[in-house]
Coordinates of C-alpha atoms in Angstrom, one line a residue:
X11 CA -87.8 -39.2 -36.7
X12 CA -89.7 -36.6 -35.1
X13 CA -93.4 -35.6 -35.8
X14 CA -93.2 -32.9 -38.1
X15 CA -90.8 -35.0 -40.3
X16 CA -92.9 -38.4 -39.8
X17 CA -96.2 -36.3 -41.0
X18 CA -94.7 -34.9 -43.8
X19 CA -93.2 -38.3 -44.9
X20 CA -96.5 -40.0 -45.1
X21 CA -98.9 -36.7 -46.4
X22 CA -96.3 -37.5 -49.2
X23 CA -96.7 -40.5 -49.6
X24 CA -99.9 -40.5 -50.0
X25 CA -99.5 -38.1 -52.5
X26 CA -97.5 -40.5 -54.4
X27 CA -99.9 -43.3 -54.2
X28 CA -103.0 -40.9 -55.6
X29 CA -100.6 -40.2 -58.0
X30 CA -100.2 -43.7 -59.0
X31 CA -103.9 -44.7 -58.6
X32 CA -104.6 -41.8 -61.2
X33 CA -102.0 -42.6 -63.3
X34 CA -103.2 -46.4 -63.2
X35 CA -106.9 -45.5 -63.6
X36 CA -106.3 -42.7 -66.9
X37 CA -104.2 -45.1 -68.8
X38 CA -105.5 -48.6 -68.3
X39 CA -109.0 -48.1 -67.1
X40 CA -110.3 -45.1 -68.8
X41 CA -107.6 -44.9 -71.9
X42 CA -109.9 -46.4 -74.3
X43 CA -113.3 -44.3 -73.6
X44 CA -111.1 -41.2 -73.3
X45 CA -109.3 -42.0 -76.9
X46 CA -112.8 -42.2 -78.7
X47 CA -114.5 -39.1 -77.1
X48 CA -114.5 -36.3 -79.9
X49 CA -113.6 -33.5 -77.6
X50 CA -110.1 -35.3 -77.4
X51 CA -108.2 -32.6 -79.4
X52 CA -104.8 -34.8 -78.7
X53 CA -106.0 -37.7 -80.4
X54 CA -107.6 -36.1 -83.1
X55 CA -104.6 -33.9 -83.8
X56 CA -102.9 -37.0 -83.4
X57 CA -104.9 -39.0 -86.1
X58 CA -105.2 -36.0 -88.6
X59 CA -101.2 -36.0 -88.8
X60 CA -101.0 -39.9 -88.8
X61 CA -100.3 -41.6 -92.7
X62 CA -103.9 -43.2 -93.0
X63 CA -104.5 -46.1 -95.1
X64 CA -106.2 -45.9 -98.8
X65 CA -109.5 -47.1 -99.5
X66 CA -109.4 -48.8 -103.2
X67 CA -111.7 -49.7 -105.9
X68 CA -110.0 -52.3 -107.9
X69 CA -106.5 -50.8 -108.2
X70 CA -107.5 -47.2 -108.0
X71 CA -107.5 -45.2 -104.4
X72 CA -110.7 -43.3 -104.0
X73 CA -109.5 -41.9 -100.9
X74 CA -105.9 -41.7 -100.1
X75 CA -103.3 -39.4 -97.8
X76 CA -100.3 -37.8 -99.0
X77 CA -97.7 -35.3 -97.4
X78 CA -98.6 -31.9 -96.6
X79 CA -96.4 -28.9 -95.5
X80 CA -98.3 -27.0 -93.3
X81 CA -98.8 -28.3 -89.5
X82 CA -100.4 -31.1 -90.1
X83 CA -97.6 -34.1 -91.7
X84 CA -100.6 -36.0 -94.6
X85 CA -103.4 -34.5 -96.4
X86 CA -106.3 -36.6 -96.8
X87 CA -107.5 -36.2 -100.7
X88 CA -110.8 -37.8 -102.4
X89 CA -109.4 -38.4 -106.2
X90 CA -112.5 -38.6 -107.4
X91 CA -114.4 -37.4 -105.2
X92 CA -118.4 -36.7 -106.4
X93 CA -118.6 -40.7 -108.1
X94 CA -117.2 -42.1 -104.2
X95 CA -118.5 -39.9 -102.1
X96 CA -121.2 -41.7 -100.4
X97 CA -119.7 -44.8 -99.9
X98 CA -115.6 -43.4 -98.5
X99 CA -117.3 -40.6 -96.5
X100 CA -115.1 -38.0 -95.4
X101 CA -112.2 -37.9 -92.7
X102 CA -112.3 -34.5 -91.4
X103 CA -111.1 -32.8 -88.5
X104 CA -114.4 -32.9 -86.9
X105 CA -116.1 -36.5 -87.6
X106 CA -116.0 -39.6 -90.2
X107 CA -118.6 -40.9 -92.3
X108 CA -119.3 -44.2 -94.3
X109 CA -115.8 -46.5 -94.6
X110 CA -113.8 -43.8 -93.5
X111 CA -116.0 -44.1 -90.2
X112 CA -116.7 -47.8 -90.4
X113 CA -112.7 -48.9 -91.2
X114 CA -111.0 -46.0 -88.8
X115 CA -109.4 -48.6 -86.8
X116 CA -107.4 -50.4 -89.7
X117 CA -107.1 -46.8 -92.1
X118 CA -106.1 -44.9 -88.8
X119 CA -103.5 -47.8 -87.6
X120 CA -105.0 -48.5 -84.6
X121 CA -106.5 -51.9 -85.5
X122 CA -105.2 -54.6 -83.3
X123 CA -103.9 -57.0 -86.3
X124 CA -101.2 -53.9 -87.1
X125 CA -99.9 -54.3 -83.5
X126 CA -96.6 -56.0 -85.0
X127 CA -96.5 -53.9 -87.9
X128 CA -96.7 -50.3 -84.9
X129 CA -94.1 -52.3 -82.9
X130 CA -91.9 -52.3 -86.1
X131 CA -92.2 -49.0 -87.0
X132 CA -91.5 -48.1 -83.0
X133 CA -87.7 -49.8 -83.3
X134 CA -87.3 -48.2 -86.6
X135 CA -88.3 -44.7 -85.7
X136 CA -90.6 -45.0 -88.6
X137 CA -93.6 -42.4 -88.7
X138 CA -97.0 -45.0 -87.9
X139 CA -99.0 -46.1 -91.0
X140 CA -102.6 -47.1 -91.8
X141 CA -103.7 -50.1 -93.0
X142 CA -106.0 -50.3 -96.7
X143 CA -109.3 -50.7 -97.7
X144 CA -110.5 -52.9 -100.8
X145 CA -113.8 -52.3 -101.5
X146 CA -115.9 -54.6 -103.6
X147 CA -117.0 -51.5 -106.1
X148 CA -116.4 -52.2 -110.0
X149 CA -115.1 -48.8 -111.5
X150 CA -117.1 -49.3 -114.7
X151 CA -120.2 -49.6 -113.1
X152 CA -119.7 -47.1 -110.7
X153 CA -119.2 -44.6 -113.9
X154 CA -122.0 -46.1 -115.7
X155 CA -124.2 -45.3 -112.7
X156 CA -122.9 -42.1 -111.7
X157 CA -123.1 -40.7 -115.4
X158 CA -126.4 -42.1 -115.9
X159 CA -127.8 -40.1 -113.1
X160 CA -125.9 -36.9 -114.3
X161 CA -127.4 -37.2 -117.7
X162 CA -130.9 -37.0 -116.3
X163 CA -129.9 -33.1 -115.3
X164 CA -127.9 -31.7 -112.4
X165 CA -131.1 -31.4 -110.5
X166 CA -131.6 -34.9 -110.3
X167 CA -132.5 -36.8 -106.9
X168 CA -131.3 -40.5 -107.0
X169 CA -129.4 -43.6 -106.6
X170 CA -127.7 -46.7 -107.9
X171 CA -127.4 -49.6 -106.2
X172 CA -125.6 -53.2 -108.0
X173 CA -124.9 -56.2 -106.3
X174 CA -123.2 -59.3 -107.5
X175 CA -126.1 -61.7 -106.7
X176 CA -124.4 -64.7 -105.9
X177 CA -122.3 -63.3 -103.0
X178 CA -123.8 -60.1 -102.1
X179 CA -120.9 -57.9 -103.3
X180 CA -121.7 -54.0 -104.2
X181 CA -120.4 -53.6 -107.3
X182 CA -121.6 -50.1 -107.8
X183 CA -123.4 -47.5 -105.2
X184 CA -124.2 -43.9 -106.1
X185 CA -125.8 -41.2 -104.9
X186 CA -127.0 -38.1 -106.3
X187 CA -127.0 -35.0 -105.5
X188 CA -123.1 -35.5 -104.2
X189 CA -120.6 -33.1 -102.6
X190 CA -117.0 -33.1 -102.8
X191 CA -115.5 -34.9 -99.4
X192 CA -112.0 -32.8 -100.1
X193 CA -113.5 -30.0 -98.7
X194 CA -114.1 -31.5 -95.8
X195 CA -110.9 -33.1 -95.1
X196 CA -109.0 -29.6 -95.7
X197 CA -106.7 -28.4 -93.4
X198 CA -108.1 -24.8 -93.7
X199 CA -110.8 -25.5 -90.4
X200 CA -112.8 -22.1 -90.9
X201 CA -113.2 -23.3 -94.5
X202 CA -114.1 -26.6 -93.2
X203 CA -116.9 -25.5 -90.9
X204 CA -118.4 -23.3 -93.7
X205 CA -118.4 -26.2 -96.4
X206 CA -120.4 -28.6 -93.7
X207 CA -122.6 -25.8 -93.0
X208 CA -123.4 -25.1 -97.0
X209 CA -123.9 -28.4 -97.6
X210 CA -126.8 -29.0 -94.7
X211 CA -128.6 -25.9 -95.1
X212 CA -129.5 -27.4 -99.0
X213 CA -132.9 -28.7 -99.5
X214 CA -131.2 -31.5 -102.1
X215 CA -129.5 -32.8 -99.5
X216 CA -126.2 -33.9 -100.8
X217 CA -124.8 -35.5 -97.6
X218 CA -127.6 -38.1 -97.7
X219 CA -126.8 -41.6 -99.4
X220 CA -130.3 -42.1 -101.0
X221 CA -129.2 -45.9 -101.9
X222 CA -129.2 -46.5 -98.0
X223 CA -131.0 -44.3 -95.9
X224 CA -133.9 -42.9 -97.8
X225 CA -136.7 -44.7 -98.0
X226 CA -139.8 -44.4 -100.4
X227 CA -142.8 -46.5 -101.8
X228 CA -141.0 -49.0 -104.7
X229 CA -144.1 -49.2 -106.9
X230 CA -144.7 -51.8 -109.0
X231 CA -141.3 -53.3 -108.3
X232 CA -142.4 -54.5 -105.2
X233 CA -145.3 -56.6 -107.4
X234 CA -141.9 -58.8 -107.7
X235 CA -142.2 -59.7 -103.8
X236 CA -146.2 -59.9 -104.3
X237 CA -145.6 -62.3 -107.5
X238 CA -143.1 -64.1 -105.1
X239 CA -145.9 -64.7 -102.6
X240 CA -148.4 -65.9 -104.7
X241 CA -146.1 -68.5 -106.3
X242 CA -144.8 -69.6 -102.8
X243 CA -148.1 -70.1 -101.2
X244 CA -149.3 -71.8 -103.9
X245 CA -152.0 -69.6 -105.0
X246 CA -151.2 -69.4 -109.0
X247 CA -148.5 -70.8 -110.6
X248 CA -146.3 -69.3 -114.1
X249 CA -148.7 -70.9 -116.8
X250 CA -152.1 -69.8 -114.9
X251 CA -154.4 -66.8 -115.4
X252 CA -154.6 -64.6 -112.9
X253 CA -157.0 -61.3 -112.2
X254 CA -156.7 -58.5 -114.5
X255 CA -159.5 -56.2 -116.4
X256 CA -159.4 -52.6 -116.7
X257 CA -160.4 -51.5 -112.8
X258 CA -160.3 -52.7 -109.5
X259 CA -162.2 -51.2 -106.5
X260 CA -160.5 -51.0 -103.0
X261 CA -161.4 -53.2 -100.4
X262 CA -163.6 -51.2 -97.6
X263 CA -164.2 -48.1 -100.6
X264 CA -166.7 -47.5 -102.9
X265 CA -166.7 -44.9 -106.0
X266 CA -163.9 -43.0 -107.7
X267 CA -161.4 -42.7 -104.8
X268 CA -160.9 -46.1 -104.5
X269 CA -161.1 -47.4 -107.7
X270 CA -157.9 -47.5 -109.5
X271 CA -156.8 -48.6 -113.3
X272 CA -153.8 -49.9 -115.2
X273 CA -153.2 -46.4 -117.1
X274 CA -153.5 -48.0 -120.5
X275 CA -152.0 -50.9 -120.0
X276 CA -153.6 -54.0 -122.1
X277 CA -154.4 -56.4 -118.8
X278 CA -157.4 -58.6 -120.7
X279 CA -161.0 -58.0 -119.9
X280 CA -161.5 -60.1 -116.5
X281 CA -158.4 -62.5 -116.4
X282 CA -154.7 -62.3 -117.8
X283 CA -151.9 -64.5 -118.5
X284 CA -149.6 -64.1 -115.1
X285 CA -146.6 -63.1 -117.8
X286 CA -148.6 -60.5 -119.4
X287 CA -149.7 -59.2 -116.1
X288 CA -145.9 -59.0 -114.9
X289 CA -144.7 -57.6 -118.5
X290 CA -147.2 -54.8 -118.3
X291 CA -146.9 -53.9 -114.9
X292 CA -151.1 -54.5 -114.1
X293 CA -152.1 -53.0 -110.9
X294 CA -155.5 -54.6 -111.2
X295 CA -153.7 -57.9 -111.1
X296 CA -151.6 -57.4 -108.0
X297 CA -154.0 -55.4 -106.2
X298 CA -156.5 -58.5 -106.2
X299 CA -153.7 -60.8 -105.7
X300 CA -152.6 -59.1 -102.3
X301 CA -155.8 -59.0 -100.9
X302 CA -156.3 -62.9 -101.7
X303 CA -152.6 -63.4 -100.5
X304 CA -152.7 -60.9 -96.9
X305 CA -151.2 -59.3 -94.9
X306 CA -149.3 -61.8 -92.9
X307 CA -148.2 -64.0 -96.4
X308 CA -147.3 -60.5 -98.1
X309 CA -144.9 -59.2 -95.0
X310 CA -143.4 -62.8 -94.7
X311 CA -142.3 -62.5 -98.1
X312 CA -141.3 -58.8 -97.7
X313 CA -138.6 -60.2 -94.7
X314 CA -137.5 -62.8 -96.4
X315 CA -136.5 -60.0 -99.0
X316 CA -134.5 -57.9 -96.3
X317 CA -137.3 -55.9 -95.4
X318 CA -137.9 -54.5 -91.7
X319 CA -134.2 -55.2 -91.2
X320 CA -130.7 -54.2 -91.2
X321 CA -127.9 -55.4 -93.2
X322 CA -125.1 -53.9 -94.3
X323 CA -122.1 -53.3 -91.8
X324 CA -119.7 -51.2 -93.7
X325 CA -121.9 -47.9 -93.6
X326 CA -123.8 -46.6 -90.9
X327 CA -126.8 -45.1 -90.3
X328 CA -128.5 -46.9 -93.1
X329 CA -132.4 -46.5 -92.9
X330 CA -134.7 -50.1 -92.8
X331 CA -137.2 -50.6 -95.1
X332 CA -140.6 -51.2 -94.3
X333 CA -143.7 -53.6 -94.7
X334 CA -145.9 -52.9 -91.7
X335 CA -147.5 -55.9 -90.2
X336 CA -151.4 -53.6 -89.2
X337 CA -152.6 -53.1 -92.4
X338 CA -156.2 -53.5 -93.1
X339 CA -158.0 -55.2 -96.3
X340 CA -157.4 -51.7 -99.1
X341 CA -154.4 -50.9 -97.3
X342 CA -152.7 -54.4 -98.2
X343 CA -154.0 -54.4 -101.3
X344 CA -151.8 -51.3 -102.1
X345 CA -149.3 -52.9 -100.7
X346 CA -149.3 -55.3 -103.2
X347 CA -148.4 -52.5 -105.9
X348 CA -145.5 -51.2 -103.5
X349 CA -148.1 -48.3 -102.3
X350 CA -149.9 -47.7 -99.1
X351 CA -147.5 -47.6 -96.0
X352 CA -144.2 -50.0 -97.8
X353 CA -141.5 -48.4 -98.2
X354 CA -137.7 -49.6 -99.7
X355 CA -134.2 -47.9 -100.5
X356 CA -132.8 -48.8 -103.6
X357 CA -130.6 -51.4 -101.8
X358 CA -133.4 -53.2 -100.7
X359 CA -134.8 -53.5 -104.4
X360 CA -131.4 -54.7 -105.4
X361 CA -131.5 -57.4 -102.9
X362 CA -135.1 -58.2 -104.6
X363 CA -133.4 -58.6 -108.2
X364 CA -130.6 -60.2 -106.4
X365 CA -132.4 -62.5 -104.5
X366 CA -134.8 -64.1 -107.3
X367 CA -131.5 -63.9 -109.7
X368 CA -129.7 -66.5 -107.5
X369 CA -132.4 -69.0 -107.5
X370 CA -134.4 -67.4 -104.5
X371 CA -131.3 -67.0 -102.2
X372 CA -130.8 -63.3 -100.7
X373 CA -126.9 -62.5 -100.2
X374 CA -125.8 -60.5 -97.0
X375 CA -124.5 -57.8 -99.0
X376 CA -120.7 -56.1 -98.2
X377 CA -118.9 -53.6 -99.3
X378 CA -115.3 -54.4 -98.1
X379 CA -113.6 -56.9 -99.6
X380 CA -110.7 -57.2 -97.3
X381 CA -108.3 -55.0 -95.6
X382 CA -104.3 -55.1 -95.4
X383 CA -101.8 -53.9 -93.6
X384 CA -99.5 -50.8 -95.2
X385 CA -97.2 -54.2 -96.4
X386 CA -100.4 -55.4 -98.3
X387 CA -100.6 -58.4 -96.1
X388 CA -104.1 -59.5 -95.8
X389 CA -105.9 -58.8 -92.8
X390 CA -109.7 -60.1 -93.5
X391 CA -111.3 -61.2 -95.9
X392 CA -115.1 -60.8 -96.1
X393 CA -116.9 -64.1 -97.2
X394 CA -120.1 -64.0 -98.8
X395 CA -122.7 -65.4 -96.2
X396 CA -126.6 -66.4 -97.2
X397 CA -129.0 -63.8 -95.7
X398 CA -132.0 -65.7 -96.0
X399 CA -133.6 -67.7 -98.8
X400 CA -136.8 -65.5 -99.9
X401 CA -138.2 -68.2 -102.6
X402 CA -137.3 -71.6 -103.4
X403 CA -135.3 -72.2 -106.8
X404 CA -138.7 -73.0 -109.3
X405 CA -139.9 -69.5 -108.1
X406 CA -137.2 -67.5 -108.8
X407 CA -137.0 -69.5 -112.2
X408 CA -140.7 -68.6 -112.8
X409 CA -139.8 -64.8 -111.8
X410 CA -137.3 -65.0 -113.6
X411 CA -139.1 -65.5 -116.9
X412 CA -141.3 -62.9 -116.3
X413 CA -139.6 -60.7 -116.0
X414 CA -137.3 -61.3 -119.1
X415 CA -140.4 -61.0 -121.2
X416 CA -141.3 -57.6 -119.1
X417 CA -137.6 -56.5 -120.8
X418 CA -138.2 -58.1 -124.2
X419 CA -141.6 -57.5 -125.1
X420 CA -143.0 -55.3 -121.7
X421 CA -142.6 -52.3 -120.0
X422 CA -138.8 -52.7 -119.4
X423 CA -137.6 -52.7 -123.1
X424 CA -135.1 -49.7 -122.4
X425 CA -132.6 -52.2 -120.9
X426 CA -132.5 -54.5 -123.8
X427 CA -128.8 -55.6 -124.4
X428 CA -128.4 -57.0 -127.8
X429 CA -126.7 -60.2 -127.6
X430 CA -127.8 -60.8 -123.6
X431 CA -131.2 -61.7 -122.0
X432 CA -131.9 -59.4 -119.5
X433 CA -134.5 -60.0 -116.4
X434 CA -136.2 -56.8 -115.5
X435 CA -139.3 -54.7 -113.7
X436 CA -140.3 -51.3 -113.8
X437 CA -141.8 -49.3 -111.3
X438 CA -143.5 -46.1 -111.2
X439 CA -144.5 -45.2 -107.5
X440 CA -147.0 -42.2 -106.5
X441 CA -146.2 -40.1 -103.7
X442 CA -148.0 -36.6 -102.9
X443 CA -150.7 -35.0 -105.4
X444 CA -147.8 -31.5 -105.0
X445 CA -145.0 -33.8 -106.6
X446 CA -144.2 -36.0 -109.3
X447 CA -144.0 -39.7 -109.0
X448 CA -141.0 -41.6 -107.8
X449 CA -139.2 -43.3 -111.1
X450 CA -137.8 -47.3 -110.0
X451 CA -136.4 -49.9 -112.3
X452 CA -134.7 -53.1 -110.9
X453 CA -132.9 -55.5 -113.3
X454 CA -130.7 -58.5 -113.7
X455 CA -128.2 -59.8 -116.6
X456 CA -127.3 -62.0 -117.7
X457 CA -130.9 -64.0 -117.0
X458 CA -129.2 -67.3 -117.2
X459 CA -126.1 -66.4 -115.3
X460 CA -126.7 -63.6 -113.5
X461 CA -123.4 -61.6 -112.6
X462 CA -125.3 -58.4 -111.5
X463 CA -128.4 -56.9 -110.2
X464 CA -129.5 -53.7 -110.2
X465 CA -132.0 -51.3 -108.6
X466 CA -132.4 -47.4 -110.0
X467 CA -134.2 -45.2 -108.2
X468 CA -134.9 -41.0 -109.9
X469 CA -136.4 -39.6 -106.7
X470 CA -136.5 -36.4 -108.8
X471 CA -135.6 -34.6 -111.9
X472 CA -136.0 -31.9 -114.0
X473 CA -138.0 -34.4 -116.6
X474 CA -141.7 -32.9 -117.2
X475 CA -144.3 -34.8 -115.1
X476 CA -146.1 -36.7 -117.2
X477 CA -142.4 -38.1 -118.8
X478 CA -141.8 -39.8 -115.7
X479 CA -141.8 -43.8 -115.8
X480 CA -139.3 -46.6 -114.4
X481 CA -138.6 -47.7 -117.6
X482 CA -137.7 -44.3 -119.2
X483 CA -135.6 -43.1 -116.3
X484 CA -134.6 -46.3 -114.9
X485 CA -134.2 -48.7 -117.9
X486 CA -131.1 -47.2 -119.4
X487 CA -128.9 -46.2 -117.0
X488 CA -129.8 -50.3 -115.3
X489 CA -128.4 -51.0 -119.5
X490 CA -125.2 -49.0 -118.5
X491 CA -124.5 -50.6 -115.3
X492 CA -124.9 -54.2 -116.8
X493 CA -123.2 -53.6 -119.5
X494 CA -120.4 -52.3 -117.4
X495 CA -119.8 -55.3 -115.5
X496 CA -121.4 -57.9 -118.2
X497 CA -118.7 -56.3 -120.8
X498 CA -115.6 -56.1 -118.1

């Protein structure tokens, strides 16, 4: 072989073998991390023509695909879309959010555990299928709560959060304002782009799931935790009289600004009956009672309750909620009514009901019950797990008491169920002097075998200022929910 020949041979070669390394390196070293970047149009195009799996509440899909004629093959549609919205998400061209985010790998096909069932369709010729998602949502309540907030106006700002409490399944999650995910998912990607657009450039912001990522002071639902506190550390127990009277003056203040009242509220002259101070919501009770408990005693609680923590895997971007751990003397005595710097989503209050509801255990709470493959095998299963226990079982009995007399004879009356005793708080939480008070109401029935919690928040509505109160707002849209899953 002469020279030209011999250098030409191996410049070839080599040629083959950088062919080969590249080859080697883009499908088993880099395949995965160039699959999941966005600006993959292959994949995406790819996955928007795929047959994705259904995401189900009890037998109904919420979000399913169906064939399309134009140049995609499916058509991802939201049946109904404003009551689901926040909890499927939206499978667009462009991004996912909530399950249809969280369960891409199963709903798209690409889960591992389908491996048999891709291999199958690959001898068969047969066009690749998602697997399903059974959430844990109860269609009842999830009407109950998404109709209660719509009959508050269509300007209200809100959420709905139930939870089974003795396995931590969400039985009902709404959010409102809500948008309609099926414009999203459209084929039409001009029309796409202007929806998103629309729907971010509204104050209300309907893309945000208020029962998981927005956080505001609970009130005097949070006098649950601070009631909690007291009873675990020993400081007063159910049958014991506890601070009340008509005012109570801040720690490190003096005169008007720091001396707050009950608003009415009967809360005895210088003591109360610890019932009476839960049933009628007395601030003077539980602000003295924080500052006796602490700071440390009162955020110790708070965590054990979920607080300053993350817990739910099925949805992302879901906010924490806070009890900071600096607070000084006046400070933690707000804190005590849920004011100062604490802060909860309505998820977190659910946890509270929850929690005392099933004898002081918190339950991790899910949202996917299990998923299947396109055959309806079963996948996973999700089992409940304990989160933490935030009391021990004779304080959330004593809670538990109080706060069915706050229901029958209280504050809470508006979620009396005839027939049922219902365990429940109100909450009514100030935030700026420019804007109306937040309205809370957290709940459990039935009290002596509770199958669900719930937690309402009415972040704002077109209800008249001084109309505003947990136990207007909150009370009987908590009745619906109940009776929704109570009654099923």
């Amino acid at each position: 072989m002469n020279k030209p020949i011999r250098t030409l041979s191996l410049f070839t070669l080599l040629l083959f073998v950088a062919l080969l390394v590249n080859v080697t390196v883009l499908q088993y070293v880099q395949a995965d991390e160039l699959n999941a970047d966005d600006r993959n149009r292959r994949v995406v195009v790819a996955a928007f023509s795929r047959e994705r799996g259904a995401i189900l509440a009890g037998r109904d899909p919420i979000a399913e695909s169906v064939p399309s004629d134009d140049e995609f093959d499916f058509q991802r549609t939201y049946p109904e879309p404003l009551r689901y919205a926040h909890t499927t998400g939206y499978f667009s061209y462009y991004s996912q959010t909530a399950l249809e985010r969280s369960q891409n790998e199963v709903l798209s096909g690409d889960d591992s555990r389908l491996f048999v069932t891709r291999l199958a369709d690959l001898l068969t010729q047969a066009d690749p299928q998602g697997g399903n998602v059974q959430t844990t949502l109860v269609r009842d309540a999830q009407v109950a709560a998404y109709d209660g907030l719509r009959a508050l106006g269509e300007d209200t700002q809100g959420a709905v959060v139930a939870l089974e409490p003795g396995t931590g399944k969400v039985l009902a999650m709404v959010s409102s304002p809500s948008f309609d995910p099926n414009r999203l998912a459209s084929h039409d990607l001009g029309a796409v782009t202007q929806a998103y657009e629309e729907l971010e450039a509204r104050e209300d912001q309907p893309l945000l799931n208020r029962a998981i990522q927005t956080t505001l002071p609970p009130g005097s639902t949070f006098k649950l935790v601070t009631a909690a506190a007291a009873l675990e550390e020993g400081l007063y127990e159910l049958g014991d009289q506890v601070p009340g009277g008509d005012t109570y003056q801040l720690p490190l203040t003096s005169g008007p600004t720091g001396l707050l009242d009950n608003g009415g509220r009967s809360c005895g002259s210088e003591t109360v009956s610890f019932t009476q101070a839960v049933a009628n919501s007395c601030n003077t009770t539980f602000l003295a009672m924080a500052d006796e408990l602490g700071v440390e005693a009162l955020q110790d609680q708070a965590e054990a309750f979920g607080f300053n923590a993350e817990y739910l895997d099925a949805l992302p971007a879901q906010a924490e909620s806070r009890f900071p751990g600096d607070l000084d003397q006046a400070q933690t005595a707000l804190a005590g009514i849920g004011q100062s710097d604490v802060a909860a989503t309505p998820l977190q209050m659910a946890m509270v009901a929850a929690g005392i509801a099933n004898d002081g255990v918190v339950m991790k709470p899910y949202l996917v019950d299990e998923v299947t493959s396109p055959d309806l095998d079963v996948l996973e299963r999700t089992e409940p797990t304990e989160l933490s226990r935030a009391t021990s079982p004779a304080t959330a009995e004593a809670l538990t008491e109080m706060m069915v007399a706050t229901v029958s004879s209280g504050t809470a009356t508006p979620a009396q169920i005839p027939g049922v005793d219902v365990a429940g708080k109100t909450g009514t939480a100030q935030s700026t002097p420019e804007r109306p008070p937040y309205a809370w109401f957290v709940s459990f029935a039935p009290a002596d075998d509770p199958q669900v919690a719930v937690a309402v928040l009415v972040e704002s509505t077109d209800v008249a200022r001084d109309e505003i109160a947990g136990g207007a707002l909150g009370g009987p849209i908590a009745k619906a929910v109940m009776e929704a899953v109570v009654n099923r």
